[in-house]
Amino acid sequence: MYKFRCFILLIVSLFSFGVLANNETSYLVGTEHEDIITKILFDSVSKKNNIKFEYIEFDNFSEALEAVERGYVDFLSNVTYTQERTKDLDFSLPIGIEYIYIFTIGKADIDNISILAVPENTTIKSTIAEGFPDLEFIEYRNIDDAIAMLNSHQVDGVVDGMNQLEKMMLSGFDAYLFNDHVSLYPVSVVTPKGKNQDLLGLIEDHAHTPSFQKLSRESVDNYQLSVRKQALRKQVIQSGLDVREPIKIKLENMVLFANYQFDGSVDGIAAEILFQACNVLQLDCQLVSQADESWASMYTSLVDHSIDVLSPLAITDKRKELFFFSDGYYSPEAILAKRKNYKDGVYHSISEMFIEKIGVIEGNFLASLLNEMLPEKKFVYYKTQNDLLNGLLTNEVDYIAIIRATFNHKLRYSKNILPIVEDKDVGAFYSYELGFGFQKNEKGRILSDLFSKAINLINVETIIKKYDFPPDWYTTIQSQKKISRNTIVRFLFIISILVCVVFVFHRRSITDELTRLRNRLALYKKYGNQFPKRKVLVYLDINKFKQINDCYGHNVGDKVLKQLSTNIKRFWKGEAYRIGGDEFVLVASVDAQRAQKMLDNIRQFTFYNSITETELLVSVSMGMVNDLEKNLPLDDALNLADQSMYESKHRFRTTNRN
């Protein structure tokens, strides 16, 4: 400890000498290694306000905290509020939630972890202990000690912040965000007691601006992604793979999943995810299939090890005996399509369709699946999706087995309205996962593991939405207008559109756009003259909603309002109105006891935002009016409920202060 104080005094002395030499006011900010969140904040404040900050790096949080408590440095960020710390420190309002990771050897399963290493002199230990009382904890002073504990199996996992993410992942450990498992307290910026008050307030205000919150989130996301990519690429090098050897790929020419273009490129869900994964891994992936190659030929190529990867490939237990698989990236639904009006309402399951002519693609997973479901059935086989569809249109078959997303794509891009429909009575007869298939050998095992990890670093959802979406009504209407030129039909169509427009505008005028509940206008339209004495009226708003907006931004505030409205829709069996801001009015024809029971499910909830890693406990104050002696003007009923709600809010504030 003596050496530490001497070291700090030396640094501060050298720093002060530099400041005097430059005749410029500057402030010391304590950081840990790779503490990017602190640097993002203070660099942003510096840029906007022309204030100079200098960073001094500490080996661990304990030393950094002691340095600011003793006044050796001016600011420290990511500090959790405790009453004891207020003796030596002044705290800003919360500026965010600290990112906490659990580092393990191999995949983490919190249920199988008995001993956990945590940094000393932090609140992490007590926070985790609340949710996992059976865990045993060992404290460490620096991350090198924690690594030694993990490698020697003295502990099952190590918990630390984002500043250790790069070092731990590049050391070969797996990292999992732990925020989802515990309720972490928000963190603040601190300064020595009684010092830098004005600047602390300026930093706090800047941290709460939407522009900084967006900058912080994007910077953190980019940093995490960059670190994970570095770690994964290091695993590729250490895996023993010959990265100079091309990875041979075959993709089935299948609508939505792999669409071969005239210039030789391929797009689609499977193609984009696969090639993005190759880019993440920095592997030389070469497409060796052709657009007209059959599925059966591609399948055989993987079986005899002529290629390394095949996709899209359904993941099944039977196929796992032949191939290694990546994690699934998409779950399609298999349906039966038929000609319009053909045997409507006749069948309710595939097992009843033994007399029908059903078309399938040769070697396709759906073909083998239907063979199992109808073992004595003879199917009509086609080589491609286009051949399959033409077989249905030309009456060669009565039904075709097809993925719903592929079927929707065919309808969406057809120049004419196709006289085919999904058999809704049978519905989706199977749902399965698609993945990448690899050779059943050591190389295939390594590739399957690496590609699974790469998929987790890709925005798969965005790629899927790019290709998989249902036909839109506008395209359908335009196709119908080309087929029918009848004046009466067009006139009725226009009238229908006008009616719809009027209806839509009316609904929008009485609907709150954010929550989709009815608005103040709708409330007064229905009860403006008088409120019935037989009904219950509830007035409610969110406690400390302004602080939520100030601390986390209006984007988070809007999401909190949406979640509250979702809870209202789910549990309140009556009418619901958002009359402004965070104020809501509920009406129902129930007794007070029944109303209270419904409100119990609404008055408090936990809000979690996966994008910003924000978790809040949100409470609601409520006031209720029921058993009125007579019908009252709506404003009088609202005033009575508002008075009742004010008493509820007063009780909340009193309890909160205590």
Coordinates of C-alpha atoms in Angstrom, one line a residue, residues 1-462:
M1 CA 0.0 0.0 0.0
Y2 CA 2.9 2.3 0.8
K3 CA 4.4 1.7 -2.6
F4 CA 1.1 2.4 -4.3
R5 CA 0.8 5.8 -2.5
C6 CA 4.3 6.7 -3.5
F7 CA 3.6 5.7 -7.1
I8 CA 0.4 7.8 -7.2
L9 CA 2.1 10.8 -5.7
L10 CA 4.9 10.6 -8.2
I11 CA 2.4 10.4 -11.1
V12 CA 0.4 13.3 -9.8
S13 CA 3.6 15.4 -9.3
L14 CA 4.8 14.7 -12.8
F15 CA 1.3 15.6 -14.1
S16 CA 1.2 18.8 -12.1
F17 CA 4.6 19.8 -13.4
G18 CA 3.3 19.2 -17.0
V19 CA 0.2 21.3 -16.4
L20 CA 2.2 24.2 -15.0
A21 CA 4.6 24.0 -17.9
N22 CA 1.7 24.2 -20.4
N23 CA -0.2 26.7 -18.3
E24 CA -3.4 24.7 -19.0
T25 CA -6.1 23.4 -16.7
S26 CA -6.4 19.6 -17.0
Y27 CA -8.0 16.8 -15.0
L28 CA -6.9 13.3 -14.1
V29 CA -9.3 10.5 -14.9
G30 CA -8.6 7.0 -13.4
T31 CA -9.1 4.0 -15.7
E32 CA -8.4 0.4 -15.9
H33 CA -6.8 -1.5 -18.9
E34 CA -9.1 -1.2 -22.0
D35 CA -11.7 0.9 -20.1
I36 CA -13.3 2.1 -23.3
I37 CA -16.6 3.3 -21.7
T38 CA -14.8 5.8 -19.5
K39 CA -12.7 7.1 -22.4
I40 CA -15.7 7.3 -24.7
L41 CA -17.4 9.5 -22.1
F42 CA -14.6 11.8 -21.2
D43 CA -13.3 12.1 -24.8
S44 CA -16.8 13.2 -25.8
V45 CA -17.1 15.7 -23.0
S46 CA -13.6 17.0 -23.9
K47 CA -14.5 17.4 -27.6
K48 CA -17.7 19.3 -27.0
N49 CA -16.6 21.5 -24.1
N50 CA -12.9 22.0 -24.9
I51 CA -11.9 20.5 -21.5
K52 CA -8.6 18.6 -21.2
F53 CA -8.6 15.2 -19.5
E54 CA -5.6 13.0 -18.9
Y55 CA -5.9 9.3 -18.2
I56 CA -4.0 7.3 -15.5
E57 CA -4.3 3.6 -15.8
F58 CA -4.5 1.3 -12.7
D59 CA -4.0 -2.4 -12.4
N60 CA -7.4 -2.9 -10.7
F61 CA -10.6 -1.2 -9.6
S62 CA -9.5 -1.1 -5.9
E63 CA -6.5 1.0 -6.6
A64 CA -8.4 3.3 -8.9
L65 CA -11.1 3.8 -6.3
E66 CA -8.6 4.5 -3.5
A67 CA -6.9 7.1 -5.7
V68 CA -10.0 9.1 -6.3
E69 CA -11.0 8.8 -2.6
R70 CA -7.7 10.3 -1.6
G71 CA -7.9 13.0 -4.2
Y72 CA -5.0 11.8 -6.2
V73 CA -7.2 11.8 -9.4
D74 CA -10.2 13.9 -10.2
F75 CA -12.7 11.5 -11.7
L76 CA -13.5 7.8 -11.9
S77 CA -16.4 6.2 -13.9
N78 CA -18.4 3.0 -13.6
V79 CA -18.7 3.2 -9.8
T80 CA -21.8 1.7 -8.1
Y81 CA -23.4 3.9 -5.4
T82 CA -23.0 2.8 -1.8
Q83 CA -23.7 4.8 1.4
E84 CA -20.2 4.1 2.6
R85 CA -18.5 5.5 -0.5
T86 CA -20.4 8.8 -0.1
K87 CA -18.1 9.7 2.9
D88 CA -15.2 10.4 0.5
L89 CA -16.9 10.7 -2.9
D90 CA -19.6 12.8 -4.7
F91 CA -21.7 10.8 -7.2
S92 CA -23.3 11.8 -10.4
L93 CA -26.8 10.5 -11.3
P94 CA -26.5 7.0 -12.9
I95 CA -25.0 7.1 -16.4
G96 CA -25.6 3.5 -17.4
I97 CA -25.3 -0.1 -16.5
E98 CA -21.9 -1.8 -16.2
Y99 CA -21.3 -4.7 -18.6
I100 CA -20.3 -7.7 -16.6
Y101 CA -19.0 -10.9 -18.2
I102 CA -18.4 -14.4 -16.9
F103 CA -15.3 -16.0 -18.4
T104 CA -15.0 -19.8 -18.5
I105 CA -13.0 -22.6 -20.1
G106 CA -15.6 -23.9 -22.7
K107 CA -19.3 -23.1 -22.7
A108 CA -20.6 -21.6 -19.5
D109 CA -23.6 -23.1 -17.6
I110 CA -24.3 -21.1 -14.5
D111 CA -26.1 -24.1 -12.9
N112 CA -22.8 -26.1 -13.0
I113 CA -20.6 -23.4 -11.6
S114 CA -19.8 -23.8 -7.9
I115 CA -16.8 -21.4 -7.3
L116 CA -16.6 -18.0 -8.9
A117 CA -13.7 -15.5 -8.8
V118 CA -14.8 -11.9 -8.4
P119 CA -12.7 -8.6 -8.2
E120 CA -12.1 -7.4 -4.7
N121 CA -13.7 -4.2 -3.3
T122 CA -16.5 -4.2 -5.8
T123 CA -20.3 -4.7 -5.4
I124 CA -20.3 -7.5 -7.9
K125 CA -19.9 -10.2 -5.2
S126 CA -22.9 -9.1 -3.2
T127 CA -25.1 -8.6 -6.3
I128 CA -24.4 -12.1 -7.6
A129 CA -24.8 -13.6 -4.2
E130 CA -28.4 -12.3 -4.0
G131 CA -29.4 -14.3 -7.1
F132 CA -27.1 -17.3 -6.5
P133 CA -26.8 -17.8 -2.7
D134 CA -25.2 -21.2 -3.1
L135 CA -22.1 -20.0 -5.0
E136 CA -18.7 -19.8 -3.3
F137 CA -16.7 -16.7 -4.1
I138 CA -12.9 -16.1 -4.2
E139 CA -11.8 -12.5 -4.6
Y140 CA -8.8 -11.5 -6.7
R141 CA -6.8 -8.3 -7.0
N142 CA -5.8 -8.3 -10.6
I143 CA -6.8 -10.2 -13.7
D144 CA -3.6 -12.2 -14.0
D145 CA -4.4 -13.8 -10.6
A146 CA -7.9 -14.7 -11.9
I147 CA -6.5 -16.3 -15.1
A148 CA -4.2 -18.4 -12.9
M149 CA -7.2 -19.5 -10.8
L150 CA -9.1 -20.5 -13.9
N151 CA -6.3 -22.4 -15.6
S152 CA -5.6 -24.3 -12.4
H153 CA -9.3 -25.1 -12.0
Q154 CA -9.3 -23.5 -8.6
V155 CA -12.5 -21.7 -9.8
D156 CA -15.1 -22.6 -12.4
G157 CA -15.5 -19.0 -13.7
V158 CA -14.2 -15.5 -13.5
V159 CA -16.4 -12.4 -13.4
D160 CA -15.2 -9.0 -14.5
G161 CA -16.0 -6.0 -16.7
M162 CA -15.7 -5.2 -20.4
N163 CA -12.2 -3.8 -19.9
Q164 CA -11.0 -7.4 -19.5
L165 CA -13.0 -8.8 -22.4
E166 CA -10.1 -8.6 -25.0
K167 CA -7.5 -10.0 -22.7
M168 CA -9.6 -13.0 -21.6
M169 CA -11.0 -13.8 -25.0
L170 CA -7.5 -13.6 -26.7
S171 CA -6.3 -15.9 -23.9
G172 CA -8.7 -18.5 -25.1
F173 CA -11.5 -18.2 -22.6
D174 CA -15.2 -18.1 -23.6
A175 CA -17.1 -14.9 -22.5
Y176 CA -20.8 -14.6 -21.8
L177 CA -22.6 -11.4 -20.8
F178 CA -23.7 -11.9 -17.2
N179 CA -26.1 -8.9 -17.0
D180 CA -29.0 -11.2 -18.0
H181 CA -28.6 -13.3 -14.9
V182 CA -28.4 -10.7 -12.2
S183 CA -30.0 -7.3 -11.5
L184 CA -27.0 -4.9 -11.6
Y185 CA -27.2 -1.5 -10.1
P186 CA -26.5 1.5 -12.3
V187 CA -23.1 3.1 -12.2
S188 CA -22.0 6.7 -11.9
V189 CA -19.1 9.1 -12.3
V190 CA -17.4 10.1 -9.0
T191 CA -15.1 12.8 -7.8
P192 CA -13.4 13.6 -4.5
K193 CA -15.9 14.9 -1.9
G194 CA -16.6 18.6 -2.4
K195 CA -14.4 19.0 -5.5
N196 CA -15.2 19.5 -9.2
Q197 CA -19.0 19.9 -8.6
D198 CA -19.8 22.0 -11.6
L199 CA -17.8 19.8 -14.0
L200 CA -19.4 16.7 -12.5
G201 CA -22.8 18.2 -13.3
L202 CA -21.6 18.9 -16.9
I203 CA -20.4 15.4 -17.4
E204 CA -23.7 14.0 -16.0
D205 CA -25.8 16.2 -18.3
H206 CA -23.7 15.2 -21.3
A207 CA -23.9 11.4 -20.4
H208 CA -27.7 11.7 -20.5
T209 CA -28.0 13.2 -23.9
P210 CA -29.5 10.9 -26.6
S211 CA -26.5 11.6 -28.9
F212 CA -24.0 10.4 -26.4
Q213 CA -26.1 7.4 -25.4
K214 CA -26.3 6.4 -29.1
L215 CA -22.5 7.0 -29.5
S216 CA -21.8 4.9 -26.3
R217 CA -24.0 2.0 -27.4
E218 CA -22.6 1.9 -30.9
S219 CA -19.0 2.1 -29.6
V220 CA -19.6 -0.7 -27.1
D221 CA -21.3 -2.9 -29.7
N222 CA -18.5 -2.3 -32.2
Y223 CA -15.8 -3.0 -29.6
Q224 CA -17.4 -6.2 -28.4
L225 CA -17.8 -7.4 -32.0
S226 CA -14.2 -6.5 -32.8
V227 CA -12.9 -8.3 -29.8
R228 CA -15.0 -11.4 -30.5
K229 CA -13.8 -11.5 -34.1
Q230 CA -10.2 -11.2 -33.0
A231 CA -10.6 -14.0 -30.6
L232 CA -12.4 -16.2 -33.1
R233 CA -9.7 -15.6 -35.7
K234 CA -7.1 -16.6 -33.2
Q235 CA -9.0 -19.8 -32.6
V236 CA -8.9 -20.5 -36.4
I237 CA -5.1 -20.2 -36.4
Q238 CA -4.8 -22.4 -33.3
S239 CA -7.3 -25.0 -34.6
G240 CA -4.7 -26.6 -36.8
L241 CA -6.7 -25.8 -40.0
D242 CA -4.6 -25.1 -43.1
V243 CA -6.0 -21.6 -43.8
R244 CA -4.3 -21.6 -47.2
E245 CA -6.5 -24.4 -48.3
P246 CA -9.9 -23.3 -49.8
I247 CA -13.1 -24.3 -48.1
K248 CA -15.3 -25.9 -50.9
I249 CA -18.9 -25.0 -50.7
K250 CA -22.1 -26.1 -52.4
L251 CA -25.4 -24.2 -52.2
E252 CA -28.7 -25.6 -53.5
N253 CA -30.3 -23.3 -56.0
M254 CA -33.3 -22.7 -53.8
V255 CA -35.5 -19.6 -53.7
L256 CA -34.8 -17.4 -50.6
F257 CA -31.8 -19.5 -49.5
A258 CA -29.4 -19.5 -52.5
N259 CA -30.3 -17.5 -55.6
Y260 CA -27.8 -17.8 -58.5
Q261 CA -27.4 -14.6 -60.5
F262 CA -26.4 -14.1 -64.1
D263 CA -23.0 -12.6 -63.1
G264 CA -22.1 -15.8 -61.1
S265 CA -22.8 -14.4 -57.7
V266 CA -25.2 -16.0 -55.2
D267 CA -27.5 -14.3 -52.7
G268 CA -30.2 -15.5 -50.3
I269 CA -30.4 -16.3 -46.6
A270 CA -28.1 -19.3 -46.6
A271 CA -25.6 -17.7 -49.0
E272 CA -25.3 -14.4 -47.1
I273 CA -24.9 -16.0 -43.7
L274 CA -22.4 -18.5 -45.0
F275 CA -20.2 -16.0 -46.8
Q276 CA -20.4 -13.5 -43.9
A277 CA -19.2 -16.3 -41.6
C278 CA -16.3 -17.0 -43.9
N279 CA -15.4 -13.4 -43.8
V280 CA -15.5 -13.3 -40.0
L281 CA -13.3 -16.4 -39.9
Q282 CA -11.1 -15.0 -42.7
L283 CA -11.3 -18.3 -44.5
D284 CA -11.0 -18.7 -48.3
C285 CA -14.5 -20.1 -49.1
Q286 CA -15.0 -21.1 -52.8
L287 CA -18.4 -21.9 -54.3
V288 CA -18.0 -25.0 -56.5
S289 CA -21.7 -25.8 -57.3
Q290 CA -23.6 -24.7 -60.3
A291 CA -27.2 -23.4 -60.6
D292 CA -28.5 -26.4 -62.4
E293 CA -26.8 -29.0 -60.2
S294 CA -29.3 -31.3 -58.5
W295 CA -29.7 -31.6 -54.7
A296 CA -29.0 -35.3 -54.8
S297 CA -25.6 -34.6 -56.5
M298 CA -24.7 -32.0 -53.9
Y299 CA -25.7 -34.3 -51.0
T300 CA -23.5 -37.1 -52.4
S301 CA -20.6 -34.6 -52.6
L302 CA -20.7 -34.0 -48.9
V303 CA -21.1 -37.7 -48.1
D304 CA -18.0 -38.7 -50.1
H305 CA -16.0 -35.7 -48.8
S306 CA -15.7 -34.0 -52.1
I307 CA -16.7 -30.7 -50.5
D308 CA -16.4 -29.2 -47.1
V309 CA -19.8 -27.4 -46.6
L310 CA -23.3 -27.9 -47.9
S311 CA -26.3 -25.7 -47.3
P312 CA -29.2 -25.3 -46.7
L313 CA -29.3 -28.6 -44.8
A314 CA -32.0 -29.6 -42.4
I315 CA -30.6 -30.6 -39.0
T316 CA -32.0 -34.0 -38.0
D317 CA -30.8 -36.8 -35.7
K318 CA -30.4 -39.2 -38.6
R319 CA -28.2 -36.7 -40.5
K320 CA -26.1 -36.1 -37.4
E321 CA -24.8 -39.6 -37.9
L322 CA -23.5 -38.6 -41.3
F323 CA -22.4 -35.0 -40.8
F324 CA -21.3 -32.4 -38.3
F325 CA -23.6 -29.3 -38.2
S326 CA -23.3 -25.7 -37.3
D327 CA -25.9 -24.1 -35.0
G328 CA -29.2 -23.5 -36.7
Y329 CA -29.7 -20.2 -38.4
Y330 CA -33.3 -20.4 -39.6
S331 CA -36.4 -22.5 -38.8
P332 CA -38.7 -22.8 -41.9
E333 CA -42.1 -24.4 -41.9
A334 CA -43.1 -27.1 -44.4
I335 CA -46.6 -26.8 -46.0
L336 CA -48.6 -28.4 -48.7
A337 CA -49.7 -26.1 -51.6
K338 CA -52.6 -27.0 -53.9
R339 CA -54.6 -25.5 -56.8
K340 CA -57.2 -23.0 -55.6
N341 CA -60.6 -24.6 -54.5
Y342 CA -59.2 -28.1 -54.8
K343 CA -60.8 -30.3 -52.1
D344 CA -61.3 -27.5 -49.6
G345 CA -61.9 -28.8 -46.1
V346 CA -61.3 -32.4 -47.1
Y347 CA -58.1 -33.2 -45.3
H348 CA -56.7 -32.2 -41.8
S349 CA -53.5 -34.2 -41.8
I350 CA -51.0 -35.7 -44.4
S351 CA -51.8 -39.2 -43.2
E352 CA -55.3 -38.9 -44.8
M353 CA -53.8 -38.0 -48.3
F354 CA -52.8 -41.5 -49.4
I355 CA -54.8 -41.2 -52.7
E356 CA -53.4 -37.8 -53.7
K357 CA -50.6 -37.1 -56.2
I358 CA -47.9 -35.2 -54.2
G359 CA -44.9 -33.7 -55.7
V360 CA -41.5 -33.4 -54.0
I361 CA -37.9 -32.5 -54.9
E362 CA -35.7 -35.5 -55.3
G363 CA -33.3 -36.0 -52.4
N364 CA -34.8 -33.1 -50.5
F365 CA -35.4 -33.3 -46.8
L366 CA -39.1 -32.9 -47.2
A367 CA -39.1 -35.9 -49.6
S368 CA -37.5 -38.2 -46.9
L369 CA -39.8 -36.8 -44.3
L370 CA -43.0 -37.5 -46.3
N371 CA -41.7 -41.0 -47.1
E372 CA -41.6 -41.6 -43.3
M373 CA -45.1 -40.1 -42.8
L374 CA -46.6 -42.1 -45.7
P375 CA -44.3 -45.1 -46.1
E376 CA -46.5 -46.9 -48.7
K377 CA -47.0 -43.7 -50.8
K378 CA -45.5 -43.1 -54.2
F379 CA -44.5 -39.5 -54.8
V380 CA -43.8 -37.6 -58.0
Y381 CA -40.2 -36.4 -58.0
Y382 CA -38.8 -33.1 -59.5
K383 CA -35.3 -31.8 -59.7
T384 CA -35.9 -28.1 -59.0
Q385 CA -38.3 -25.8 -57.3
N386 CA -39.5 -24.4 -60.6
D387 CA -40.2 -27.9 -62.0
L388 CA -42.1 -28.6 -58.8
L389 CA -44.3 -25.5 -59.1
N390 CA -45.0 -26.2 -62.8
G391 CA -46.0 -29.7 -62.0
L392 CA -48.8 -28.3 -59.7
L393 CA -49.9 -25.6 -62.3
T394 CA -50.1 -28.2 -65.1
N395 CA -52.1 -30.7 -63.0
E396 CA -49.3 -33.3 -63.0
V397 CA -49.7 -33.4 -59.2
D398 CA -52.5 -32.2 -56.8
Y399 CA -50.2 -31.1 -54.0
I400 CA -46.6 -30.0 -53.6
A401 CA -44.5 -30.1 -50.4
I402 CA -42.8 -26.7 -50.1
I403 CA -41.4 -24.3 -47.4
R404 CA -43.9 -21.6 -46.6
A405 CA -41.4 -18.8 -47.1
T406 CA -40.5 -20.1 -50.5
F407 CA -44.1 -20.4 -51.4
N408 CA -44.7 -16.8 -50.4
H409 CA -41.8 -15.7 -52.5
K410 CA -43.2 -17.4 -55.6
L411 CA -46.5 -15.6 -55.1
R412 CA -44.8 -12.3 -54.3
Y413 CA -42.7 -12.1 -57.5
S414 CA -45.0 -13.8 -60.0
K415 CA -46.1 -11.6 -62.9
N416 CA -49.6 -13.0 -62.7
I417 CA -51.7 -14.2 -59.8
L418 CA -51.0 -17.9 -59.5
P419 CA -54.1 -20.0 -58.9
I420 CA -52.5 -21.9 -56.0
V421 CA -52.9 -21.7 -52.3
E422 CA -51.6 -23.2 -49.1
D423 CA -53.9 -25.9 -47.7
K424 CA -54.8 -24.1 -44.5
D425 CA -56.8 -27.1 -43.2
V426 CA -53.5 -29.2 -43.1
G427 CA -51.4 -26.2 -42.1
A428 CA -47.7 -26.5 -41.4
F429 CA -47.0 -30.2 -41.1
Y430 CA -43.4 -29.8 -39.9
S431 CA -40.9 -27.2 -38.6
Y432 CA -37.2 -27.8 -38.5
E433 CA -33.8 -26.0 -38.3
L434 CA -31.5 -25.3 -41.1
G435 CA -27.7 -25.2 -40.7
F436 CA -24.4 -25.8 -42.5
G437 CA -23.4 -29.4 -43.0
F438 CA -19.8 -30.5 -42.7
Q439 CA -17.8 -33.7 -43.3
K440 CA -17.9 -36.3 -40.5
N441 CA -14.2 -36.0 -39.7
E442 CA -11.9 -33.9 -37.5
K443 CA -11.8 -31.1 -40.1
G444 CA -15.6 -31.1 -40.2
R445 CA -15.8 -31.0 -36.4
I446 CA -13.5 -28.0 -36.2
L447 CA -15.3 -26.1 -39.0
S448 CA -18.7 -26.8 -37.4
D449 CA -17.6 -25.3 -34.1
L450 CA -16.0 -22.3 -35.8
F451 CA -18.9 -21.5 -38.0
S452 CA -21.3 -21.8 -35.1
K453 CA -19.4 -19.2 -33.2
A454 CA -19.2 -17.0 -36.4
I455 CA -23.0 -17.2 -36.8
N456 CA -23.4 -15.7 -33.4
L457 CA -21.4 -12.6 -34.5
I458 CA -23.6 -12.0 -37.6
N459 CA -26.9 -10.1 -37.7
V460 CA -28.8 -13.1 -38.9
E461 CA -32.2 -11.6 -38.2
T462 CA -31.6 -8.7 -40.6

